[in-house]
Coordinates of N, CA and C in Angstrom, one line a residue:
M1 N 128.0 129.7 71.2 CA 127.4 128.5 70.7 C 126.4 128.7 69.6
S2 N 126.0 130.0 69.4 CA 124.9 130.3 68.4 C 125.4 130.0 67.0
S3 N 126.7 129.8 66.8 CA 127.2 129.6 65.5 C 127.0 128.1 65.0
I4 N 126.6 127.2 65.9 CA 126.3 125.9 65.6 C 125.0 125.8 64.9
K5 N 125.0 125.3 63.7 CA 123.7 125.2 62.9 C 123.0 123.9 63.3
L6 N 121.7 123.9 63.1 CA 120.8 122.8 63.5 C 121.2 121.5 62.7
Y7 N 121.6 121.7 61.5 CA 121.9 120.5 60.7 C 123.2 119.8 61.1
K8 N 124.0 120.5 61.8 CA 125.3 119.9 62.3 C 125.1 119.2 63.6
Q9 N 124.0 119.3 64.2 CA 123.8 118.7 65.6 C 123.4 117.2 65.4
R10 N 123.7 116.4 66.4 CA 123.3 115.0 66.4 C 122.0 114.8 67.1
L11 N 121.2 113.8 66.6 CA 119.9 113.5 67.2 C 120.0 112.9 68.6
N12 N 121.1 112.2 68.9 CA 121.1 111.5 70.1 C 121.7 112.4 71.2
K13 N 121.9 113.7 71.0 CA 122.5 114.6 72.0 C 121.5 115.8 72.1
D14 N 121.6 116.5 73.2 CA 120.8 117.7 73.4 C 121.1 118.7 72.3
F15 N 120.0 119.3 71.8 CA 120.1 120.4 70.8 C 120.6 121.7 71.5
I16 N 121.5 122.3 70.9 CA 122.0 123.6 71.4 C 121.5 124.7 70.4
I17 N 120.5 125.5 70.8 CA 120.0 126.5 69.9 C 119.9 127.8 70.7
N18 N 119.9 128.9 69.9 CA 119.7 130.2 70.5 C 118.3 130.6 70.2
E19 N 117.5 130.6 71.2 CA 116.0 130.8 71.0 C 115.8 132.2 70.3
E20 N 116.6 133.2 70.6 CA 116.4 134.5 70.0 C 116.4 134.5 68.5
D21 N 117.1 133.5 67.9 CA 117.2 133.4 66.5 C 115.8 132.9 65.9
Y22 N 114.9 132.3 66.7 CA 113.7 131.7 66.1 C 112.4 132.4 66.7
L23 N 112.5 133.2 67.7 CA 111.3 133.8 68.3 C 111.2 135.3 67.8
L24 N 109.9 135.7 67.6 CA 109.6 137.0 67.3 C 109.7 137.9 68.5
P25 N 110.1 139.1 68.4 CA 110.2 140.0 69.6 C 108.8 140.3 70.1
E26 N 108.7 140.4 71.4 CA 107.4 140.7 72.1 C 107.0 142.2 71.8
P27 N 105.8 142.4 71.4 CA 105.4 143.8 71.2 C 105.3 144.5 72.6
N28 N 105.6 145.8 72.6 CA 105.6 146.6 73.8 C 104.2 147.1 74.2
T29 N 103.4 147.2 73.3 CA 102.0 147.8 73.6 C 101.0 146.9 73.1
S30 N 99.8 146.9 73.7 CA 98.7 146.1 73.3 C 97.6 147.0 72.7
M31 N 97.0 146.6 71.7 CA 95.9 147.3 71.1 C 94.6 147.2 71.8
V32 N 94.5 146.2 72.7 CA 93.3 146.0 73.5 C 93.3 146.8 74.8
P33 N 92.3 147.6 75.0 CA 92.3 148.4 76.3 C 92.0 147.5 77.4
P34 N 92.5 147.9 78.6 CA 92.2 147.0 79.8 C 90.7 147.1 80.2
L35 N 90.2 146.0 80.8 CA 88.8 145.9 81.2 C 88.6 146.9 82.4
P36 N 87.3 147.4 82.4 CA 87.0 148.3 83.5 C 86.9 147.5 84.8
E37 N 86.9 148.2 86.0 CA 86.8 147.5 87.3 C 85.4 146.8 87.3
M38 N 85.4 145.6 87.8 CA 84.2 144.8 87.8 C 83.8 144.6 89.3
P39 N 82.5 144.8 89.7 CA 82.1 144.5 91.1 C 82.2 143.1 91.4
Q40 N 82.5 142.8 92.7 CA 82.5 141.4 93.1 C 81.1 140.8 93.1
P41 N 81.0 139.5 92.8 CA 79.6 138.9 92.8 C 79.0 138.9 94.2
N42 N 77.7 139.0 94.2 CA 76.9 139.0 95.4 C 76.8 137.5 95.9
V43 N 77.4 137.2 97.0 CA 77.4 135.8 97.4 C 76.0 135.3 97.7
S44 N 75.1 136.1 98.3 CA 73.8 135.7 98.6 C 73.0 135.3 97.4
V45 N 73.2 136.0 96.3 CA 72.5 135.6 95.0 C 73.0 134.3 94.5
A46 N 74.3 134.1 94.5 CA 75.0 132.9 94.0 C 74.6 131.7 94.8
Q47 N 74.3 131.8 96.1 CA 74.0 130.7 96.9 C 72.5 130.4 97.1
Q48 N 71.7 131.1 96.4 CA 70.2 130.9 96.6 C 69.8 129.6 96.1
T49 N 68.9 128.9 96.7 CA 68.4 127.6 96.3 C 67.4 127.9 95.2
P50 N 67.2 127.0 94.2 CA 66.2 127.2 93.2 C 64.8 127.2 93.7
N51 N 63.9 127.9 93.1 CA 62.5 127.9 93.5 C 61.9 126.5 93.3
V52 N 61.7 125.8 94.3 CA 61.1 124.4 94.2 C 59.6 124.5 94.4
M53 N 58.9 123.8 93.4 CA 57.5 123.8 93.4 C 57.0 122.8 94.5
Q54 N 55.7 122.6 94.6 CA 55.2 121.7 95.6 C 55.6 120.2 95.2
T55 N 55.9 120.0 93.9 CA 56.3 118.7 93.5 C 57.7 118.3 93.9
G56 N 58.5 119.3 94.3 CA 59.9 119.0 94.7 C 60.8 119.3 93.6
L57 N 60.3 119.8 92.5 CA 61.1 120.1 91.3 C 61.0 121.6 91.0
T58 N 62.1 122.1 90.3 CA 62.0 123.5 89.9 C 61.1 123.5 88.6
M59 N 60.7 124.8 88.2 CA 59.9 124.9 87.0 C 60.6 124.4 85.8
T60 N 61.9 124.6 85.7 CA 62.7 124.1 84.6 C 62.7 122.6 84.5
E61 N 62.9 122.0 85.7 CA 63.0 120.5 85.8 C 61.6 120.0 85.4
Q62 N 60.6 120.6 85.9 CA 59.2 120.1 85.6 C 58.9 120.2 84.1
A63 N 59.4 121.2 83.5 CA 59.1 121.4 82.1 C 60.0 120.5 81.2
L64 N 61.2 120.3 81.5 CA 62.1 119.6 80.6 C 62.4 118.2 80.9
L65 N 62.2 117.7 82.1 CA 62.5 116.3 82.4 C 61.4 115.4 82.1
S66 N 61.8 114.1 81.6 CA 60.8 113.1 81.4 C 60.3 112.6 82.8
E67 N 59.2 111.9 82.8 CA 58.7 111.3 84.1 C 59.7 110.5 84.8
E68 N 60.5 109.7 84.1 CA 61.5 108.9 84.7 C 62.6 109.7 85.3
E69 N 63.0 110.8 84.6 CA 64.1 111.7 85.1 C 63.6 112.4 86.3
K70 N 62.3 112.8 86.3 CA 61.7 113.5 87.5 C 61.8 112.6 88.7
M71 N 61.5 111.3 88.5 CA 61.5 110.4 89.7 C 63.0 110.2 90.2
I72 N 63.9 110.1 89.3 CA 65.3 110.0 89.6 C 65.8 111.2 90.4
T73 N 65.4 112.4 90.0 CA 65.8 113.6 90.6 C 65.2 113.7 92.0
L74 N 63.9 113.3 92.2 CA 63.2 113.3 93.5 C 63.9 112.3 94.4
K75 N 64.3 111.1 93.9 CA 64.9 110.1 94.7 C 66.3 110.6 95.2
N76 N 67.0 111.3 94.3 CA 68.3 111.8 94.7 C 68.2 112.9 95.8
R77 N 67.1 113.6 95.8 CA 66.9 114.6 96.8 C 66.2 114.0 98.1
G78 N 65.9 112.7 98.1 CA 65.3 112.1 99.2 C 63.9 112.4 99.4
L79 N 63.2 112.8 98.4 CA 61.8 113.2 98.5 C 60.8 112.0 98.1
V80 N 61.3 110.9 97.7 CA 60.5 109.8 97.3 C 60.8 108.6 98.1

């Protein structure tokens, strides 16, 4: 069926094409070396709660949030 040209096919029927005629061959080797073995993440570090100040906010929240946003955050945490 590869002898059928695209221009001879009908639009209302399935196209019959040979994919090999249109795809580039896959290269056998990669120029990028593989990544080295990576250690698994430490679960205890990933699950630590942020350092909350006496205000109930972290230092970053205290520095970056407006007063209104601080109140919303405290209400969401059930501290107000």
